[in-house]
Every structure is written in C-alpha cells, then in structure tokens.
Amino acid sequence: MSISLLELIDIMRHLSFIHYEILLIMEKSLRRFEYVPLQYIAKKVRIKPNKLEEIMDFLLKYKLVKKKQEEYIGYALTYKGLDAIALRSLSMYGVITKVGPKIGVGKEGDIWITYFDNEPRILKLYRISKECFRRIRVYRYYYMPNKVYSWYQLAFRSAQREFRALTVLYNAGVHVPKPIARSRHAIVMDYIDGVELVKARLLNPLDTFSKIIREIVKAYKVGIVHADLSEFNVLVTRGGEVYLIDFPQYIVSSKPEAIKYLTEDLARIVNYFRKKYRIDPNDLKRIINEILKEEGVKI
Ligand SMILES: Nc1ncnc2c1ncn2[C@@H]1O[C@H](COP(=O)(O)OP(=O)(O)OP(=O)(O)O)[C@@H](O)[C@H]1O
Ligand SMILES: [Mg+2]
C-alpha cells in the first residue's frame, strides 16, 4: 500500500509538539518493544495514562501508530508515523519546502519530486516490504528482534547505504545526483532533468555507452560497484550527460566478489546496447578495454 504524501502533510498540520515527542519516543523504543506499552510512554512524557490514551487515539485515527489491546495496551509506529518524523526533520532543516508529485514506485522505495523554494529535488522514501527481504539478505543484515524494528532497520540501512555511496561518488566527481540530506529512511538528492536510459532515443549510442562505462569505472576506482546497474538505473539528460542512480545494494570494490558484480553490471549495459542499437558486442568490449586502460584499472 502506498500512502499519499500530500495527505500526510495535511495530517502533519494537525500535529503538535507532544505528538512528535511521542512518535520520537516510540522510534527510540523500537528495539525494545514491538508494541510500546502505554504505561511506558506515559512515564516518559509525564502524562497520566488515561489522558495520554486520548492523544494516542488521535495518532491512531491518522494511522501514524497501530494499537494492541491484548495483554497490555501498546502502540507500534507505522511507516506513516515514521514518514511524519522524517519529513518534519527534513523540513525543519530547510531541505524541502514543498512536496510535488510522486514519480515512481520502486521495489524498495517511493520517489517524489519535492522543492526547495522553486528548485526541484528528489525525495526517496525507502519502504522495505517482506517481498524484498530475499534481495536484501544479500547485504547481510543482522539479527531482527521484532517485525517493526526489522523493517525500520532495513529501510534505515538502505537509505544510509545509498546516501553514503552518493556522497563518496559525488565528492569524487562521478556523475550521480548530489546527495543533500538524510533522515531515517528518507533521502533527498538533486533532481536530474533526464530520462532513464531505457526510455532514451540516443542519437549517438556509442558516445553514451562510453560515458556510462567511464562513470562505472570511475566509481570502481573510488571503491564502489553499483551491483544492480541496468538501463533502468542510468539517467540521460537532454545534453547527453549520463548519471548513475539507485545505490543501496552497492558493493565495496575491495571485496572479493566485487569483480563479479562489476562484470555483471558491464555485461547488462553491453547487452542493452547490443540489443537496442544493434551494436557489435566486440566493438563495445573494445571500448570497455580502452577505458579500463586509460583509467589504469585491471579486472
Ligand atoms: N535524482 C533523480 N533525478 C531524477 N529522477 C530520479 C532521481 N532518482 C530517481 N529518479 C527516478 O525515479 C526512478 C526510481 O528511482 P530509483 O531507481 O532510485 O528507485 P528504486 O525504488 O530502487 O527503483 P527500482 O527498485 O525500480 O530500481 C528512477 O528510475 C528515475 O526515473
Ligand atoms: Mg531503480
């Protein structure tokens, strides 16, 4: 289920300091409780449980929390609750001032256009559902004590990883969107005015191919292999520049398996140009070898 961010922003107008304080307490206790006991929250905020229950019901009405009544009264944070905390801190830090349309629903995240003044920025909110657990396991996450904590951790880790990769790459001059800020499972980056490679009609495919390979090799040199690169994760601008995106599953170049992932990334790009533009794969491989040589990389 994907919720509307605009609806959430509307809800956020009704929230006051105490609501956020409670949501933050619930976030902090995720590791300890699947459902945080009402009594526990009451003690932390110094409000009597019966008065607090009214406030909690308000959060419940807007689905920022879930409630359980068996054994004890307890509440769990929902994705929507977490979105509210993340959006609040991003707007408090002045990173985004307005939310625009949703432009993508990915396997692991929702992508929104947002604005800082009138400048467009991309907001990526990670949503890890059960279906992605299999793919995610590759990253070797750890012990997961409860359901809410585990999705929180996975979404948080993915955002953290992507933000880290973008920072290293951007600082090294590799063509990726400039990372701007992260809060929990949310990252904000520059908007690239382009289209996915799969949707582009290239006038000079060999030139674009070379540019993509050069970015892949530059990324490898600064320690990062994308590991899920394809015609869907490359953006091409009108001016013919290329940008690599979508990095949560990246592999560090020094890992023994990095070369395998690098070779697979290269192979998917080669395959795409071979099929779509009917280019002889030997020509493509020659270009790759030239770039590897120029960049001083042996694989
Ligand atoms: N910085 C950006 N600028 C412009 N468009 C972007 C940007 N980042 C993402 N997009 C658009 O949103 C789409 C999804 O983004 P991304 O690939 O990062 O997310 P994803 O959830 O991992 O998607 P998937 O799982 O389908 O690969 C991209 O294919 C692209 O069209
Ligand atoms: Mg993608």
Short mmCIF file of C-alpha atoms and ligand atoms in Angstrom, two decimals:
data_model
loop_
_atom_site.label_atom_id
_atom_site.label_comp_id
_atom_site.label_asym_id
_atom_site.label_seq_id
_atom_site.Cartn_x
_atom_site.Cartn_y
_atom_site.Cartn_z
CA MET A 1 0.00 0.00 0.00
CA SER A 2 1.37 3.38 -0.84
CA ILE A 3 0.13 6.38 1.05
CA SER A 4 -0.18 9.84 -0.27
CA LEU A 5 2.47 12.18 0.96
CA LEU A 6 0.17 15.13 0.39
CA GLU A 7 -2.37 13.50 2.67
CA LEU A 8 0.35 13.00 5.25
CA ILE A 9 1.39 16.64 5.01
CA ASP A 10 -2.22 17.60 5.63
CA ILE A 11 -2.25 15.38 8.72
CA MET A 12 1.03 16.87 9.90
CA ARG A 13 -0.62 20.27 10.14
CA HIS A 14 -2.78 18.84 12.94
CA LEU A 15 0.17 17.53 14.93
CA SER A 16 1.64 19.47 17.79
CA PHE A 17 4.90 19.19 19.69
CA ILE A 18 3.57 16.49 22.04
CA HIS A 19 2.56 14.26 19.13
CA TYR A 20 6.06 14.42 17.70
CA GLU A 21 7.56 13.86 21.12
CA ILE A 22 5.52 10.68 21.44
CA LEU A 23 6.42 9.49 17.94
CA LEU A 24 10.10 10.08 18.73
CA ILE A 25 9.83 8.11 21.97
CA MET A 26 8.23 5.28 20.04
CA GLU A 27 11.03 5.38 17.49
CA LYS A 28 13.64 5.22 20.25
CA SER A 29 11.99 2.19 21.84
CA LEU A 30 11.59 0.18 18.63
CA ARG A 31 14.46 -2.06 19.57
CA ARG A 32 12.86 -2.99 22.87
CA PHE A 33 9.18 -3.31 22.08
CA GLU A 34 7.12 -4.37 19.12
CA TYR A 35 4.21 -2.55 20.79
CA VAL A 36 5.34 0.14 23.21
CA PRO A 37 3.26 -0.07 26.40
CA LEU A 38 1.04 2.92 27.11
CA GLN A 39 2.43 2.94 30.65
CA TYR A 40 5.96 3.27 29.33
CA ILE A 41 5.11 6.22 27.06
CA ALA A 42 3.15 7.83 29.92
CA LYS A 43 6.18 7.70 32.17
CA LYS A 44 8.45 9.22 29.52
CA VAL A 45 6.16 12.13 28.66
CA ARG A 46 4.87 12.59 32.21
CA ILE A 47 1.23 12.45 31.23
CA LYS A 48 -1.35 10.29 33.05
CA PRO A 49 -2.18 7.13 31.06
CA ASN A 50 -5.89 7.96 30.64
CA LYS A 51 -5.12 11.43 29.30
CA LEU A 52 -2.37 10.01 27.13
CA GLU A 53 -4.70 7.44 25.63
CA GLU A 54 -6.73 10.28 24.13
CA ILE A 55 -3.62 11.70 22.48
CA MET A 56 -2.67 8.23 21.26
CA ASP A 57 -6.12 7.74 19.76
CA PHE A 58 -5.55 10.89 17.76
CA LEU A 59 -2.35 9.39 16.31
CA LEU A 60 -4.24 6.14 15.76
CA LYS A 61 -7.02 7.87 13.85
CA TYR A 62 -4.48 9.11 11.31
CA LYS A 63 -2.73 5.70 11.24
CA LEU A 64 0.58 7.08 12.49
CA VAL A 65 0.53 4.26 15.05
CA LYS A 66 -1.16 0.87 15.46
CA LYS A 67 -2.72 -0.27 18.70
CA LYS A 68 -2.91 -3.58 20.52
CA GLN A 69 -5.15 -4.28 23.49
CA GLU A 70 -4.44 -7.87 24.46
CA GLU A 71 -2.15 -8.48 27.45
CA TYR A 72 -1.49 -4.75 27.71
CA ILE A 73 -2.32 -1.56 25.82
CA GLY A 74 0.51 -0.84 23.46
CA TYR A 75 1.26 1.10 20.31
CA ALA A 76 3.56 0.50 17.36
CA LEU A 77 4.88 3.05 14.93
CA THR A 78 3.70 2.65 11.32
CA TYR A 79 5.55 3.66 8.15
CA LYS A 80 3.29 6.68 8.03
CA GLY A 81 4.37 7.65 11.55
CA LEU A 82 7.98 7.25 10.56
CA ASP A 83 7.42 9.30 7.38
CA ALA A 84 5.98 12.08 9.54
CA ILE A 85 9.09 12.21 11.77
CA ALA A 86 11.46 12.11 8.80
CA LEU A 87 9.57 14.77 6.82
CA ARG A 88 9.39 17.00 9.84
CA SER A 89 13.14 16.94 10.34
CA LEU A 90 13.84 17.45 6.64
CA SER A 91 11.57 20.47 6.59
CA MET A 92 12.94 21.79 9.88
CA TYR A 93 16.44 21.66 8.44
CA GLY A 94 15.09 23.61 5.48
CA VAL A 95 15.91 20.85 3.00
CA ILE A 96 12.49 20.75 1.40
CA THR A 97 9.82 23.38 1.44
CA LYS A 98 7.15 21.77 -0.73
CA VAL A 99 6.13 18.32 -1.90
CA GLY A 100 5.25 17.70 -5.52
CA PRO A 101 4.06 14.64 -7.43
CA LYS A 102 5.12 11.06 -6.88
CA ILE A 103 7.16 9.99 -9.88
CA GLY A 104 7.99 6.41 -9.10
CA VAL A 105 7.18 3.36 -7.10
CA GLY A 106 10.25 1.20 -6.90
CA LYS A 107 10.84 -2.24 -5.48
CA GLU A 108 12.27 -0.67 -2.37
CA GLY A 109 11.14 2.91 -2.30
CA ASP A 110 8.81 5.64 -3.41
CA ILE A 111 10.21 8.59 -5.33
CA TRP A 112 8.78 12.07 -5.04
CA ILE A 113 9.59 15.39 -6.58
CA THR A 114 9.92 17.98 -3.84
CA TYR A 115 11.02 21.57 -3.91
CA PHE A 116 13.36 23.79 -2.02
CA ASP A 117 11.96 27.19 -2.92
CA ASN A 118 11.40 26.50 -6.59
CA GLU A 119 14.33 24.21 -7.10
CA PRO A 120 13.24 20.58 -7.68
CA ARG A 121 14.77 17.86 -5.51
CA ILE A 122 14.16 14.14 -5.30
CA LEU A 123 12.85 12.58 -2.09
CA LYS A 124 13.30 8.82 -1.87
CA LEU A 125 11.43 7.12 0.95
CA TYR A 126 12.55 3.56 1.48
CA ARG A 127 9.81 1.02 2.08
CA ILE A 128 11.05 -2.43 2.72
CA SER A 129 8.33 -5.00 2.43
CA LYS A 130 8.53 -8.73 3.00
CA GLU A 131 8.97 -9.37 -0.72
CA CYS A 132 12.28 -7.55 -0.72
CA PHE A 133 13.69 -9.39 2.26
CA ARG A 134 15.12 -12.00 -0.04
CA ARG A 135 17.03 -9.50 -2.14
CA ILE A 136 18.08 -7.53 0.90
CA ARG A 137 19.51 -10.53 2.67
CA VAL A 138 22.43 -10.23 0.26
CA TYR A 139 23.65 -7.25 2.27
CA ARG A 140 23.96 -9.43 5.33
CA TYR A 141 21.94 -7.55 7.82
CA TYR A 142 21.81 -8.88 11.29
CA TYR A 143 19.55 -10.20 13.92
CA MET A 144 15.97 -8.89 13.79
CA PRO A 145 14.20 -8.90 17.12
CA ASN A 146 10.73 -7.83 16.05
CA LYS A 147 8.76 -7.02 12.94
CA VAL A 148 8.56 -3.26 13.26
CA TYR A 149 12.18 -2.98 14.28
CA SER A 150 13.24 -5.11 11.35
CA TRP A 151 11.51 -3.05 8.67
CA TYR A 152 12.71 0.10 10.32
CA GLN A 153 16.27 -1.17 10.37
CA LEU A 154 16.18 -2.40 6.78
CA ALA A 155 14.71 0.82 5.42
CA PHE A 156 17.09 2.88 7.55
CA ARG A 157 20.13 0.87 6.45
CA SER A 158 19.20 1.11 2.77
CA ALA A 159 18.82 4.88 2.98
CA GLN A 160 22.07 5.12 4.90
CA ARG A 161 23.91 2.98 2.36
CA GLU A 162 22.56 4.87 -0.62
CA PHE A 163 23.40 8.20 0.98
CA ARG A 164 26.92 7.05 1.79
CA ALA A 165 27.52 5.80 -1.76
CA LEU A 166 26.19 9.01 -3.31
CA THR A 167 28.40 11.10 -1.02
CA VAL A 168 31.60 9.21 -1.87
CA LEU A 169 30.80 9.20 -5.58
CA TYR A 170 29.65 12.80 -5.81
CA ASN A 171 32.74 14.03 -3.96
CA ALA A 172 34.94 12.05 -6.33
CA GLY A 173 33.30 13.67 -9.34
CA VAL A 174 31.39 10.61 -10.51
CA HIS A 175 28.12 11.56 -12.21
CA VAL A 176 25.46 10.81 -9.59
CA PRO A 177 22.77 13.08 -8.14
CA LYS A 178 24.18 15.32 -5.42
CA PRO A 179 23.10 13.97 -2.02
CA ILE A 180 21.54 16.70 0.11
CA ALA A 181 20.21 15.20 3.34
CA ARG A 182 19.01 12.04 5.03
CA SER A 183 16.62 11.44 7.86
CA ARG A 184 15.85 7.86 8.90
CA HIS A 185 14.59 6.04 5.79
CA ALA A 186 14.38 9.20 3.67
CA ILE A 187 16.97 10.75 1.42
CA VAL A 188 16.92 13.99 -0.52
CA MET A 189 19.10 14.49 -3.58
CA ASP A 190 19.36 16.74 -6.60
CA TYR A 191 16.83 16.27 -9.33
CA ILE A 192 18.39 15.17 -12.62
CA ASP A 193 16.48 16.51 -15.56
CA GLY A 194 16.72 13.45 -17.76
CA VAL A 195 15.14 10.14 -18.68
CA GLU A 196 16.03 6.57 -17.87
CA LEU A 197 18.36 5.07 -20.46
CA VAL A 198 15.62 2.57 -21.35
CA LYS A 199 13.37 5.45 -22.44
CA ALA A 200 16.02 7.49 -24.24
CA ARG A 201 16.36 7.57 -28.02
CA LEU A 202 20.04 8.08 -28.44
CA LEU A 203 21.43 9.83 -31.49
CA ASN A 204 24.96 8.72 -30.73
CA PRO A 205 24.67 5.48 -28.76
CA LEU A 206 28.40 4.72 -28.81
CA ASP A 207 29.19 8.06 -27.23
CA THR A 208 26.59 7.47 -24.48
CA PHE A 209 27.85 3.94 -23.97
CA SER A 210 31.41 5.23 -23.45
CA LYS A 211 30.21 7.84 -20.96
CA ILE A 212 28.33 5.24 -18.92
CA ILE A 213 31.31 2.89 -18.85
CA ARG A 214 33.60 5.71 -17.78
CA GLU A 215 31.33 6.52 -14.82
CA ILE A 216 31.19 2.83 -13.83
CA VAL A 217 34.97 2.59 -13.93
CA LYS A 218 35.44 5.87 -12.04
CA ALA A 219 33.06 4.58 -9.35
CA TYR A 220 35.00 1.32 -9.11
CA LYS A 221 38.24 3.29 -8.66
CA VAL A 222 36.83 5.17 -5.66
CA GLY A 223 35.61 1.95 -4.10
CA ILE A 224 32.06 1.39 -5.29
CA VAL A 225 30.46 -1.19 -7.56
CA HIS A 226 26.78 -0.49 -8.20
CA ALA A 227 25.80 -4.18 -8.37
CA ASP A 228 22.33 -3.58 -9.84
CA LEU A 229 23.13 -1.41 -12.80
CA SER A 230 20.90 -1.61 -15.85
CA GLU A 231 19.12 0.58 -18.40
CA PHE A 232 16.69 1.49 -15.58
CA ASN A 233 19.32 2.93 -13.26
CA VAL A 234 21.06 5.29 -15.67
CA LEU A 235 19.61 8.71 -16.41
CA VAL A 236 20.44 10.53 -19.64
CA THR A 237 19.97 14.30 -19.92
CA ARG A 238 18.95 16.25 -22.99
CA GLY A 239 22.52 17.50 -23.28
CA GLY A 240 23.76 13.90 -23.44
CA GLU A 241 25.22 13.64 -19.93
CA VAL A 242 24.77 10.38 -18.02
CA TYR A 243 24.08 9.85 -14.31
CA LEU A 244 24.10 6.61 -12.31
CA ILE A 245 21.35 6.25 -9.67
CA ASP A 246 19.91 3.80 -7.12
CA PHE A 247 22.82 2.58 -4.97
CA PRO A 248 21.55 0.84 -1.80
CA GLN A 249 22.95 -2.55 -2.81
CA TYR A 250 26.44 -1.31 -3.75
CA ILE A 251 29.49 -3.48 -3.07
CA VAL A 252 32.84 -2.15 -1.90
CA SER A 253 35.46 -2.61 -4.65
CA SER A 254 37.93 -4.30 -2.33
CA LYS A 255 35.55 -7.20 -1.57
CA PRO A 256 36.48 -10.45 -3.33
CA GLU A 257 33.08 -10.64 -5.04
CA ALA A 258 33.27 -7.04 -6.36
CA ILE A 259 34.77 -8.01 -9.73
CA LYS A 260 31.94 -10.45 -10.35
CA TYR A 261 29.36 -7.70 -9.72
CA LEU A 262 31.31 -5.20 -11.79
CA THR A 263 31.47 -7.65 -14.70
CA GLU A 264 27.73 -8.26 -14.42
CA ASP A 265 26.98 -4.51 -14.39
CA LEU A 266 29.11 -4.05 -17.50
CA ALA A 267 27.52 -7.06 -19.18
CA ARG A 268 23.98 -5.73 -18.64
CA ILE A 269 24.91 -2.39 -20.21
CA VAL A 270 26.67 -4.14 -23.13
CA ASN A 271 23.66 -6.34 -23.67
CA TYR A 272 21.30 -3.41 -23.70
CA PHE A 273 23.27 -1.52 -26.35
CA ARG A 274 23.75 -4.69 -28.38
CA LYS A 275 20.02 -5.41 -28.47
CA LYS A 276 18.53 -1.94 -28.65
CA TYR A 277 21.05 -0.30 -31.01
CA ARG A 278 22.31 -3.47 -32.72
CA ILE A 279 25.94 -2.72 -31.99
CA ASP A 280 28.53 -5.45 -32.37
CA PRO A 281 29.41 -6.56 -28.81
CA ASN A 282 33.08 -6.78 -29.84
CA ASP A 283 33.06 -3.03 -30.53
CA LEU A 284 31.51 -2.46 -27.10
CA LYS A 285 34.09 -4.65 -25.41
CA ARG A 286 36.86 -2.80 -27.19
CA ILE A 287 35.55 0.49 -25.78
CA ILE A 288 35.44 -1.02 -22.29
CA ASN A 289 39.04 -2.20 -22.57
CA GLU A 290 40.21 1.19 -23.79
CA ILE A 291 38.53 2.94 -20.87
CA LEU A 292 39.89 0.44 -18.35
CA LYS A 293 43.37 1.03 -19.77
CA GLU A 294 43.02 4.81 -19.72
CA GLU A 295 41.78 4.73 -16.13
CA GLY A 296 44.51 2.28 -15.14
CA VAL A 297 42.10 -0.40 -13.95
CA LYS A 298 42.72 -4.13 -14.32
CA ILE A 299 39.83 -6.54 -13.90
N1 LIG B 1 17.88 12.07 -8.68
C1 LIG B 1 16.91 11.77 -9.55
N2 LIG B 1 16.55 12.67 -10.50
C2 LIG B 1 15.56 12.38 -11.38
N3 LIG B 1 14.85 11.23 -11.37
C3 LIG B 1 15.15 10.31 -10.46
C4 LIG B 1 16.19 10.52 -9.49
N4 LIG B 1 16.26 9.43 -8.69
C5 LIG B 1 15.31 8.58 -9.12
N5 LIG B 1 14.64 9.08 -10.19
C6 LIG B 1 13.54 8.43 -10.93
O1 LIG B 1 12.85 7.52 -10.09
C7 LIG B 1 13.03 6.17 -10.54
C8 LIG B 1 13.24 5.21 -9.37
O2 LIG B 1 14.40 5.61 -8.66
P1 LIG B 1 15.42 4.52 -8.08
O3 LIG B 1 15.88 3.65 -9.17
O4 LIG B 1 16.44 5.25 -7.28
O5 LIG B 1 14.46 3.79 -7.06
P2 LIG B 1 14.07 2.27 -6.81
O6 LIG B 1 12.97 2.32 -5.83
O7 LIG B 1 15.23 1.50 -6.40
O8 LIG B 1 13.55 1.77 -8.14
P3 LIG B 1 13.72 0.26 -8.65
O9 LIG B 1 13.64 -0.64 -7.47
O10 LIG B 1 12.60 0.15 -9.63
O11 LIG B 1 15.08 0.24 -9.30
C9 LIG B 1 14.23 6.24 -11.46
O12 LIG B 1 14.25 5.23 -12.40
C10 LIG B 1 14.11 7.62 -12.07
O13 LIG B 1 13.22 7.62 -13.15
MG MG B 2 15.95 1.85 -9.85
#
